[in-house]
Short mmCIF file of C-alpha atoms in Angstrom, two decimals:
data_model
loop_
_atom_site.label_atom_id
_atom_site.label_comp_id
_atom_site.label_asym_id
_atom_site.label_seq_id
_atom_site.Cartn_x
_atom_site.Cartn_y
_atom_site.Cartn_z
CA UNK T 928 83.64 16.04 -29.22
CA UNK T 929 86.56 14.40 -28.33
CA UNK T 930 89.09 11.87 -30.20
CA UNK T 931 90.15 8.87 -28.73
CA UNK T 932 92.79 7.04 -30.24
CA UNK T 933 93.63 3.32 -30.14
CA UNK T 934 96.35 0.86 -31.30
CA UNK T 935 96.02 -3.02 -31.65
CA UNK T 936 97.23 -5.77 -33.95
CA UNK T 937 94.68 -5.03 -36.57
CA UNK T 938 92.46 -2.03 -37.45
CA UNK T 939 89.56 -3.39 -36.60
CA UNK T 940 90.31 -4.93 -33.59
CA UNK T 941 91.69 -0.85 -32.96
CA UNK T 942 88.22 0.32 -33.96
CA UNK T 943 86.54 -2.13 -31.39
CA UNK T 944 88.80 -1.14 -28.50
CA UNK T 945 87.75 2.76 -29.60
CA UNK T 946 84.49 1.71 -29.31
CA UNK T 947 84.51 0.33 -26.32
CA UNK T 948 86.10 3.32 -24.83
CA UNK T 949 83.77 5.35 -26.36
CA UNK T 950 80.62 3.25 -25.21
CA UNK T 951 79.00 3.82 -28.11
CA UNK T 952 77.85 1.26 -31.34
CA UNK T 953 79.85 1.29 -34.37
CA UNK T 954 77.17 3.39 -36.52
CA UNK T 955 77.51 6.27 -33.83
CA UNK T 956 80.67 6.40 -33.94
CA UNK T 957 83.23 8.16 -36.90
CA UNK T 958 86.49 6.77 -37.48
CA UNK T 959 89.88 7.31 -38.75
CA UNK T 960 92.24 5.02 -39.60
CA UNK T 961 95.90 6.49 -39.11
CA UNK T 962 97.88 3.23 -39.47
CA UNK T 963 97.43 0.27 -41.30
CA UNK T 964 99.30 -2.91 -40.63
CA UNK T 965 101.66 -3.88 -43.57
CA UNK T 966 101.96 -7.52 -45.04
CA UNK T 967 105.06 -8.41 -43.48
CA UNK T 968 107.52 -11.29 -43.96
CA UNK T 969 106.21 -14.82 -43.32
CA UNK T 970 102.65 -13.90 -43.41
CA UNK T 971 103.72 -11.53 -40.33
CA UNK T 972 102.49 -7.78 -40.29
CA UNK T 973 104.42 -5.10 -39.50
CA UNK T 974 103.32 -1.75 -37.81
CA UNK T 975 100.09 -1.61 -35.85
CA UNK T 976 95.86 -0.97 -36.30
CA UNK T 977 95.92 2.70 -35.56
CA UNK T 978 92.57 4.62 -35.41
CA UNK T 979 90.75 7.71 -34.08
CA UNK T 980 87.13 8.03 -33.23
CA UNK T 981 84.88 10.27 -31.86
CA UNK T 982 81.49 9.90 -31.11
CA UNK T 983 79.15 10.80 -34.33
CA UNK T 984 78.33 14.28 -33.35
CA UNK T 985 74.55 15.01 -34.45
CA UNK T 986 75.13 17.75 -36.90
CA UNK T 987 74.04 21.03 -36.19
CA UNK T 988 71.99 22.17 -37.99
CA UNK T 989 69.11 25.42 -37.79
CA UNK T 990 66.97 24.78 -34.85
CA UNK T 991 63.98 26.63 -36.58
CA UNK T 992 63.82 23.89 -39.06
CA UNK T 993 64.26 21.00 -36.80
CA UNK T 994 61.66 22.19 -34.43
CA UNK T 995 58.69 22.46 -37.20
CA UNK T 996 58.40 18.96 -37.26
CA UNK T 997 55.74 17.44 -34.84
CA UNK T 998 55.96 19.05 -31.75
CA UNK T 999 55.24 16.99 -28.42
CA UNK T 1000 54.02 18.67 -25.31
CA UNK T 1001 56.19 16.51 -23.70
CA UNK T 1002 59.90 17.08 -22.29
CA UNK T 1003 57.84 19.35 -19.87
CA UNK T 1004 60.58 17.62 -17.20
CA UNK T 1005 63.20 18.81 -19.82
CA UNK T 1006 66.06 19.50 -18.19
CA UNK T 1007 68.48 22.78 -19.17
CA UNK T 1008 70.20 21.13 -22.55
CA UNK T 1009 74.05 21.80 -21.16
CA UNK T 1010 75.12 22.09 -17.87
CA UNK T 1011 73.22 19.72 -16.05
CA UNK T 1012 76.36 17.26 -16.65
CA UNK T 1013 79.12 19.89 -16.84
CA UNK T 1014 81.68 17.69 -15.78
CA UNK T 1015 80.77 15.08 -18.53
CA UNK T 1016 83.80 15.10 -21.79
CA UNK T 1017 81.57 14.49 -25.00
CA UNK T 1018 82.01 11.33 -25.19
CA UNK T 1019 80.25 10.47 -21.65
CA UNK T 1020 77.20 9.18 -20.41
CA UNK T 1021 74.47 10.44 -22.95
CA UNK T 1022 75.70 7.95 -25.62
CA UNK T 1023 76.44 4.90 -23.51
CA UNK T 1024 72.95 3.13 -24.37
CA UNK T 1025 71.99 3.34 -27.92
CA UNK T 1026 74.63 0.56 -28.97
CA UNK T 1027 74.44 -2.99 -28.59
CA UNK T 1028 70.88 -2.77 -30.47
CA UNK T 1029 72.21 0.15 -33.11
CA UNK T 1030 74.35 -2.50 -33.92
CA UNK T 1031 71.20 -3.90 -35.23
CA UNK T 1032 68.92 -2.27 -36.94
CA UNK T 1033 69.87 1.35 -37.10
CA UNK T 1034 71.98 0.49 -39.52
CA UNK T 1035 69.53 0.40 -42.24
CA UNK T 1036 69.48 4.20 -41.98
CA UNK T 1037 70.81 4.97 -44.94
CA UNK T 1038 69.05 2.88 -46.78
CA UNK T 1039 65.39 3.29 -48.13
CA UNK T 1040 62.84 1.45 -46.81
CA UNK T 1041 61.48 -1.21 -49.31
CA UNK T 1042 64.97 -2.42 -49.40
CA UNK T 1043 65.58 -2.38 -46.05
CA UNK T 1044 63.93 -5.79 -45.39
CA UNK T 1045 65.28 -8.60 -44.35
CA UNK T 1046 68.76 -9.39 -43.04
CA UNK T 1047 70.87 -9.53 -46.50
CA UNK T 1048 70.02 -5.51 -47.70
CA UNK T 1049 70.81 -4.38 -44.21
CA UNK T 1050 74.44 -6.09 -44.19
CA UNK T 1051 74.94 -5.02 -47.48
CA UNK T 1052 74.51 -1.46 -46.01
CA UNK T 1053 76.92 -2.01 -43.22
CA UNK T 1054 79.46 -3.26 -44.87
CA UNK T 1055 78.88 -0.57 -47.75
CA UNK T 1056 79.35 2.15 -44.75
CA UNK T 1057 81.82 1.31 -43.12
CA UNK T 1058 83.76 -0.58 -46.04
CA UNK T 1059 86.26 2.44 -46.78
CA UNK T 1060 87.76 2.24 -43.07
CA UNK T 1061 87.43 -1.96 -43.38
CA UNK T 1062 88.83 -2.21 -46.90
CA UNK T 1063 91.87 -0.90 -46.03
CA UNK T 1064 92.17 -2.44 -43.00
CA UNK T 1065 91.80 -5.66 -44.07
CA UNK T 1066 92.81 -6.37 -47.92
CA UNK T 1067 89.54 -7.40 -48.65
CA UNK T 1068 88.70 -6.54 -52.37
CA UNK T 1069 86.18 -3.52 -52.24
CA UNK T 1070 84.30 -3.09 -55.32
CA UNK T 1071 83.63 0.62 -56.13
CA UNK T 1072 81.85 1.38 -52.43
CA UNK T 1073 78.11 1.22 -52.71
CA UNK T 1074 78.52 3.76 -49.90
CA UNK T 1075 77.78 6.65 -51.97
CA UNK T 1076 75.03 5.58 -53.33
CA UNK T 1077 73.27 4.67 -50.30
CA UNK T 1078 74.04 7.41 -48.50
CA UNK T 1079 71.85 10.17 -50.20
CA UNK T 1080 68.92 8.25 -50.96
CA UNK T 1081 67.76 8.75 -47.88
CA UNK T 1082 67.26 12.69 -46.87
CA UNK T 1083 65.03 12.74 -44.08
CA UNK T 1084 66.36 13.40 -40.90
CA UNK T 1085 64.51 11.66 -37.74
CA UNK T 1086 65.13 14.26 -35.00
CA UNK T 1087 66.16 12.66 -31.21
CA UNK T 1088 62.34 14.73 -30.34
CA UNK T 1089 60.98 12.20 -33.17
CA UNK T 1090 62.67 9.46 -31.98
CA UNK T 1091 61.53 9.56 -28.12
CA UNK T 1092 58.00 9.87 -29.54
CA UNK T 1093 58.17 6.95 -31.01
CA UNK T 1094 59.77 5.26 -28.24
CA UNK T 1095 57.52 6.80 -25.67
CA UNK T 1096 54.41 5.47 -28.23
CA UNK T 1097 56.02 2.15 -28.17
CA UNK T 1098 56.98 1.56 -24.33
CA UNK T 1099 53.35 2.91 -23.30
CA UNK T 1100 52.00 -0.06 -25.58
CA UNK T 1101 54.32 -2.46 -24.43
CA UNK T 1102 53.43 -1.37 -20.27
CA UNK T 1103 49.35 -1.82 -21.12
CA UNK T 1104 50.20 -5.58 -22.77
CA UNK T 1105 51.95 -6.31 -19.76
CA UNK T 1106 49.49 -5.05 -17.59
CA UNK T 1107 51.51 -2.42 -15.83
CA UNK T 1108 50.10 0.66 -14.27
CA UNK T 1109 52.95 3.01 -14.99
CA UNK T 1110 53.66 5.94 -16.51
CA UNK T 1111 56.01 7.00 -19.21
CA UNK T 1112 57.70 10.13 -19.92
CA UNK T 1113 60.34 11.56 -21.73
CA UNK T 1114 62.84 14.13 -20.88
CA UNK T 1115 65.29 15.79 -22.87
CA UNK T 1116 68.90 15.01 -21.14
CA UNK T 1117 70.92 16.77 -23.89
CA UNK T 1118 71.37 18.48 -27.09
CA UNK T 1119 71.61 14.88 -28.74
CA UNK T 1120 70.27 12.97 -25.89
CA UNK T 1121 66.43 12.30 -25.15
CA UNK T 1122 65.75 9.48 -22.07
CA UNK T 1123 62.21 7.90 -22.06
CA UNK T 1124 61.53 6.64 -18.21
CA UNK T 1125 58.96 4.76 -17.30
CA UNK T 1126 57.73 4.95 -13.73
CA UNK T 1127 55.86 2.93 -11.67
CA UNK T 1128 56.46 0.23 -8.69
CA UNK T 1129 56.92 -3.53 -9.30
CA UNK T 1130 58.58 -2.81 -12.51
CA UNK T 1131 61.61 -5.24 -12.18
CA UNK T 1132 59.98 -7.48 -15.24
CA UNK T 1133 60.61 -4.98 -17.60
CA UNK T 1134 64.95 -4.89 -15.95
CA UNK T 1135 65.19 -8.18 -16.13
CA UNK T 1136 68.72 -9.82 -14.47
CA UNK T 1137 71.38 -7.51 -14.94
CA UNK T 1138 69.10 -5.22 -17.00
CA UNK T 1139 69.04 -7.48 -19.59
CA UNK T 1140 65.07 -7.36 -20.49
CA UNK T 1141 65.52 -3.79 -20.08
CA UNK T 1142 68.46 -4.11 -22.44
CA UNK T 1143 65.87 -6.15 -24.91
CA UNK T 1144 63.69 -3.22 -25.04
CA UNK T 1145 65.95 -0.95 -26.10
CA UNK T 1146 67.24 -3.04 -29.05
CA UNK T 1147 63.38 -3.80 -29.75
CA UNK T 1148 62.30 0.26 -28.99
CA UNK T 1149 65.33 1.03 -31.86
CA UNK T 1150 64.17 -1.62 -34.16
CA UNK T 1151 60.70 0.19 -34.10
CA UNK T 1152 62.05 3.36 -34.67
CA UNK T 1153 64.03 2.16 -37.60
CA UNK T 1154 61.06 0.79 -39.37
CA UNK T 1155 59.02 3.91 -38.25
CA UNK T 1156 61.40 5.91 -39.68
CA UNK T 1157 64.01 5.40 -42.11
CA UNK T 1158 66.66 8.30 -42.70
CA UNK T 1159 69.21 9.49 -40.51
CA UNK T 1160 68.37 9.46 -36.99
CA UNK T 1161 69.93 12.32 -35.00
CA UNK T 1162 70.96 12.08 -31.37
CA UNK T 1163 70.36 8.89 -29.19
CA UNK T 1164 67.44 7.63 -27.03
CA UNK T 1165 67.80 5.87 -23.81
CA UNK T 1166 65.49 4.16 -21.94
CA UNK T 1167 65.28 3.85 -18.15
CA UNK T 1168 63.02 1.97 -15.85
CA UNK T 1169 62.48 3.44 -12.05
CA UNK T 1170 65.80 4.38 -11.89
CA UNK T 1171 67.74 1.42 -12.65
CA UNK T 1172 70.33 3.03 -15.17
CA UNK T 1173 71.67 5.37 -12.03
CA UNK T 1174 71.63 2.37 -9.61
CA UNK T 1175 73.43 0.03 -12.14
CA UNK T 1176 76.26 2.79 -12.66
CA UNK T 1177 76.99 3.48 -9.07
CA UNK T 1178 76.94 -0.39 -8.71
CA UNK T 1179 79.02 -0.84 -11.47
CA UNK T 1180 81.47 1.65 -10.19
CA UNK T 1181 82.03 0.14 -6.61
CA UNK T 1182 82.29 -3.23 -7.89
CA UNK T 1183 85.33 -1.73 -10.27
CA UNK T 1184 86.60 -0.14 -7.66
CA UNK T 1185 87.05 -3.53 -5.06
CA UNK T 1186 87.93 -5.11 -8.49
CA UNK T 1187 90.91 -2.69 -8.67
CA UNK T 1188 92.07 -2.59 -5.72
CA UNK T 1189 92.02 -6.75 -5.63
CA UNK T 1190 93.88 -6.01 -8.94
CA UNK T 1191 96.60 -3.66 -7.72
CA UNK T 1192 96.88 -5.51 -4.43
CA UNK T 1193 97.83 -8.52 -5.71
CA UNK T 1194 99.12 -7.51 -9.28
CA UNK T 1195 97.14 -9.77 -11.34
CA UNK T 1196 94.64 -8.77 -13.85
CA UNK T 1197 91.21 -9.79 -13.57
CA UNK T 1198 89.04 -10.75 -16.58
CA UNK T 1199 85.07 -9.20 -15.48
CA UNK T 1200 82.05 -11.22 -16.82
CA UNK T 1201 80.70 -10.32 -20.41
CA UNK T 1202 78.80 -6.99 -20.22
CA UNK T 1203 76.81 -4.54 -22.71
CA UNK T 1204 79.08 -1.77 -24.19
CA UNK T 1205 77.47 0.66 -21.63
CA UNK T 1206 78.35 -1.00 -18.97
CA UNK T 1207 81.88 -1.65 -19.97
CA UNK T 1208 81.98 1.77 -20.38
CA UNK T 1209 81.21 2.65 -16.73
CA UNK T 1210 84.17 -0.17 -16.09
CA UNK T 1211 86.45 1.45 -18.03
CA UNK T 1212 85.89 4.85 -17.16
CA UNK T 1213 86.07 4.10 -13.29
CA UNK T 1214 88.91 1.91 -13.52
CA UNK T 1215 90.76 4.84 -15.46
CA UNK T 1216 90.59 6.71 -12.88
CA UNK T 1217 92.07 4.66 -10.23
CA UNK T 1218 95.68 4.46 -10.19
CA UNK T 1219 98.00 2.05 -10.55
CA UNK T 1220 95.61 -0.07 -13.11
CA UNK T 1221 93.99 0.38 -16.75
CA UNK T 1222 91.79 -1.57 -19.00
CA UNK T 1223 91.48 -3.76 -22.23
CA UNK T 1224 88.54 -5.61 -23.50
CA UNK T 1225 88.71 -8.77 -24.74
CA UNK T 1226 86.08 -11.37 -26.98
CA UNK T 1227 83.05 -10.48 -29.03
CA UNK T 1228 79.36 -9.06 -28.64
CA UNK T 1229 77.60 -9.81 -27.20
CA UNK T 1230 80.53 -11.92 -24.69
CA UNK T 1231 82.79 -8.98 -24.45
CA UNK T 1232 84.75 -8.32 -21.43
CA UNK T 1233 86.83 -5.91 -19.90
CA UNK T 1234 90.08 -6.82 -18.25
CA UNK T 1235 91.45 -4.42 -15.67
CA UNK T 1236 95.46 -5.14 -15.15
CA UNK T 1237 97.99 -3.36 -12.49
CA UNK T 1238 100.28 -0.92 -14.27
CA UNK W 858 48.16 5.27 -20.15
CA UNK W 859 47.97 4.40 -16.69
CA UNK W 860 44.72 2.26 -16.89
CA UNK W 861 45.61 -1.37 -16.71
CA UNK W 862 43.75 -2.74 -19.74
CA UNK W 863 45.49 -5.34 -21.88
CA UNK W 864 43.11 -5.13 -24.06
CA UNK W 865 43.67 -6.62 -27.59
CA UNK W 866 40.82 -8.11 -29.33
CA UNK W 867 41.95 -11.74 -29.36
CA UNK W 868 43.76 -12.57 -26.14
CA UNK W 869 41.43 -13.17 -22.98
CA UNK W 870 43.50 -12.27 -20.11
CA UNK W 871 42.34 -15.62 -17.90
CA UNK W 872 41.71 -18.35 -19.96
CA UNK W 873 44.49 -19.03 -21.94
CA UNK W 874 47.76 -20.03 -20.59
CA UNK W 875 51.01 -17.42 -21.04
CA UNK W 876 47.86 -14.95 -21.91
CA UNK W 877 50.18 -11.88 -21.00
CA UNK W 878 53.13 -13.24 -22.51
CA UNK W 879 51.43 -14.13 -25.84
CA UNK W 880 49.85 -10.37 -25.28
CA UNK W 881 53.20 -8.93 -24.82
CA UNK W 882 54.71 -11.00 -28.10
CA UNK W 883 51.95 -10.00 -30.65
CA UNK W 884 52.39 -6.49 -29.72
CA UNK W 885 55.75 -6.54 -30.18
CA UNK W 886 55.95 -8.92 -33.74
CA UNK W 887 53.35 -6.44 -34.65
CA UNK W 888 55.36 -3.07 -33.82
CA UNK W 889 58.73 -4.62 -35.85
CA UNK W 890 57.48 -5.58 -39.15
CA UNK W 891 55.24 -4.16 -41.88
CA UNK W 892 52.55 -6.18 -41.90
CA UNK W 893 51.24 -5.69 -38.27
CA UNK W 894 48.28 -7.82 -40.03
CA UNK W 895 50.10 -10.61 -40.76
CA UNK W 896 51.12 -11.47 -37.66
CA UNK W 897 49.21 -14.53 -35.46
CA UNK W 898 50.47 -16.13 -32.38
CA UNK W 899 49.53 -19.92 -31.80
CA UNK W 900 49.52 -21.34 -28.33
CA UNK W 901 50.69 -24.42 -28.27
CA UNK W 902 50.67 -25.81 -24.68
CA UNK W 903 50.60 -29.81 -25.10
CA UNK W 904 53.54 -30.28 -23.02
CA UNK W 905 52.95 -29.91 -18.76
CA UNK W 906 55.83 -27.28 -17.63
CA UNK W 907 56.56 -25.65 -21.39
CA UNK W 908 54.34 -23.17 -23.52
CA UNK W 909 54.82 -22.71 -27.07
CA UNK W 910 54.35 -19.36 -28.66
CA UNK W 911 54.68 -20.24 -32.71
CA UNK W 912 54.82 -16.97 -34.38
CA UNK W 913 53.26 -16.27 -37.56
CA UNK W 914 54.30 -12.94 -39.52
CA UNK W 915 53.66 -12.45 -43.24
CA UNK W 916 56.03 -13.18 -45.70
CA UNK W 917 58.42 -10.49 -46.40
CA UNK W 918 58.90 -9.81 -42.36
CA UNK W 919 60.44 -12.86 -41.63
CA UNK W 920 63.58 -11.05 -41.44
CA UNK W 921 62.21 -8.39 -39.60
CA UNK W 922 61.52 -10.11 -37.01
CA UNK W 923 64.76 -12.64 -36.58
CA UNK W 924 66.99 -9.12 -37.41
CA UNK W 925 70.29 -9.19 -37.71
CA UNK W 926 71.90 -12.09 -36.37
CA UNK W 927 68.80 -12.98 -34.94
CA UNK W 928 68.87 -10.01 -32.34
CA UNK W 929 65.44 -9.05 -32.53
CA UNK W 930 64.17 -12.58 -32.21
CA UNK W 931 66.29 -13.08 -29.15
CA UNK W 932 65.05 -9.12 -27.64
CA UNK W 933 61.59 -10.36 -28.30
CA UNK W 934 62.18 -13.93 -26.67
CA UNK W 935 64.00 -12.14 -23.63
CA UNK W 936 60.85 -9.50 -22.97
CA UNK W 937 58.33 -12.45 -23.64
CA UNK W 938 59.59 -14.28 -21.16
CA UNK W 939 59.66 -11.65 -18.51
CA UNK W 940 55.95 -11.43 -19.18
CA UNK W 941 55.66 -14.94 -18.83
CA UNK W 942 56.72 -14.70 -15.26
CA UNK W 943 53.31 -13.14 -14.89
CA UNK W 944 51.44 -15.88 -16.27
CA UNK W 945 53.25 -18.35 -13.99
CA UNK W 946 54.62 -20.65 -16.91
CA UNK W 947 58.01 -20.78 -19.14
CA UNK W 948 57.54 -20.11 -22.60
CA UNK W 949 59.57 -20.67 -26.11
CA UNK W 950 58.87 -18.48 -28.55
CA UNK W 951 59.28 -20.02 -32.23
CA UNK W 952 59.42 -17.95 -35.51
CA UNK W 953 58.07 -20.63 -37.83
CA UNK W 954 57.53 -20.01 -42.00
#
């Protein structure tokens, strides 16, 4: 898996931008802070946010007992685990969707059920896991870090297999209230990745403008899995509707390409329209690769942007 | 899975006004909290262009379904309305105590 490292004025502003560039929501993502701005003179600071961060990498762990769990039928239109994408760095594709929405709900992983309810006991879990990064970011008092507590209370891990099972369950429900003929499927992408399509013609409902309803059942398809499931979920699941997740990328990646060469022609940067993390991620990633400009993001979820400058 | 057959007890697919959208919401309140039982959907379509959707869940999954800065409420009002476009009217979806 690999590190990314990023530097702004405070850590967590450092920890979005690492985010960003990773594509991924803050719960799939492991940090670690390397500089912490110092109280300065005049209520100035002095020195920088510094962090690293890596995408969460699903833990490895024997395949014998992962597997005994409930075993679908499905994934028949698995494709080979690695080298399907053997140009993709860890930190690509795969993990671009499961944000925005993990944001959400996923976070209540680590904590049990019963307790889970209800908006107050899952912030209290999110701040308690990330507070150790956060608390010395920020000075914010932490109190001896509930963290540890929460952490092992909940044991069972909810395989990626699991997880697309439940997501498959849930999306063929939600195409028979709609009245859809179309079928859904699931196909194993990855060691940690598991995409659950659904197929059929006139499906532009369920994409929405700019994917957003698409986008909506995501966040809704993790919010079922969370309450299905509480524990650690492994891997991520994406969801795709005929196809739209390819088209949006390769549109994604022209448009940042005339965006960067308007931007290096006339050597002003240009500020792009709010997007998902997944998207930005395409943005970012394409404009990288162009010379002559790079990228920042700028404002908060769900309004973030990316801003491509010239060099 | 492929047979079209919104079929769910109390929702009759031509009568009732945003009958796919209020379809589409009760399955969905009912897959996000724990009381799938608790959960009733009032139509409320008094006013000409506008139909109501007043959501009912039981107690304790109030939160469930508003989430975290109301995200879920907002993912459910986003996919509700897409079904709505199928029913030919604009819908609001309320969360109401």
């Amino acid at each position: 898996m690999e590190w990314v490292e990023t530097t702004a004025k405070t850590v967590e502003e450092a920890k979005d931008l690492a985010l960003d560039r990773l594509g991924v929501d803050e719960q799939d993502a492991e940090f670690e802070v390397l500089e912490v701005p110092r109280p300065g003179l005049f209520g100035r600071t002095r020195g920088e946010g510094r962090v690293r961060a890596r995408v969460r990498p699903v833990q490895p762990r024997p395949k014998a007992e992962r597997r005994e769990k409930r075993r679908p039928p499905r994934g028949a239109g698995s494709r080979p685990a690695k080298g399907s994408r053997p140009d993709e760095p860890a930190g690509e594709v795969p993990q671009t969707e499961p944000e925005e929405i993990a944001d959400d709900e996923t976070i209540v992983g680590p904590a049990p059920r019963p307790s889970g309810r209800g908006g107050r006991g899952r912030n209290a879990a999110s701040s308690g896991a990330d507070a150790p990064v956060r608390g010395r970011a920020r000075k914010v008092a932490t109190p001896a870090e509930p963290a540890s507590s929460e952490e092992p209370t909940m044991n069972e891990d909810v395989t990626v297999e699991e997880q697309g099972e439940m997501i498959q369950e849930f999306l063929e429900g939600l195409v028979d209230a709609f009245g859809f003929e179309a079928e859904v499927g699931t196909t194993r992408v990855d060691d940690e990745t598991v995409e659950v399509h659904v197929e059929g013609s006139d499906l532009g409902l369920l994409v929405g403008p700019k994917g957003a309803t698409l986008q909506a059942i995501h966040d809704l398809s993790r919010t079922v899995v969370q309450r299905r499931a509480s524990g650690h979920h492994e891997g991520r699941v994406r969801i795709d509707v005929a196809g739209y997740r390819e088209k949006r990328r390769e549109a994604l990646e022209r448009f940042t390409q005339k965006v960067a060469a308007e931007v290096v022609a006339a050597g002003v940067a240009k500020v792009l329209e709010p997007m998902a993390p997944a998207d930005r991620k395409v943005v970012h990633d394409t404009a990288n690769s162009i010379d002559g400009v790079h990228t920042s993001s700028e404002g908060d979820e769900p309004r973030r942007r990316v801003v491509i400058l010239p060099d | 899975m492929t047979d079209v057959d919104p079929v769910d007890d109390d929702v009759d697919a031509n009568t009732k006004p945003a009958a796919n959208a209020t379809e589409v919401l009760e399955y969905l309140v009912r897959n996000v909290v724990d009381e799938p039982d608790g959960v009733e959907v009032h139509v409320d379509d008094q006013r000409a262009s506008r139909v109501q959707l007043n959501v009912h869940v039981a107690p304790g999954d109030m939160g469930r379904v508003i989430g975290r800065r109301g995200r879920v409420a907002n993912a459910i009002r986003t996919v509700v309305r897409a079904a709505a476009v199928r029913d030919g009217v604009d819908v609001d979806v309320e969360f109401v105590d």
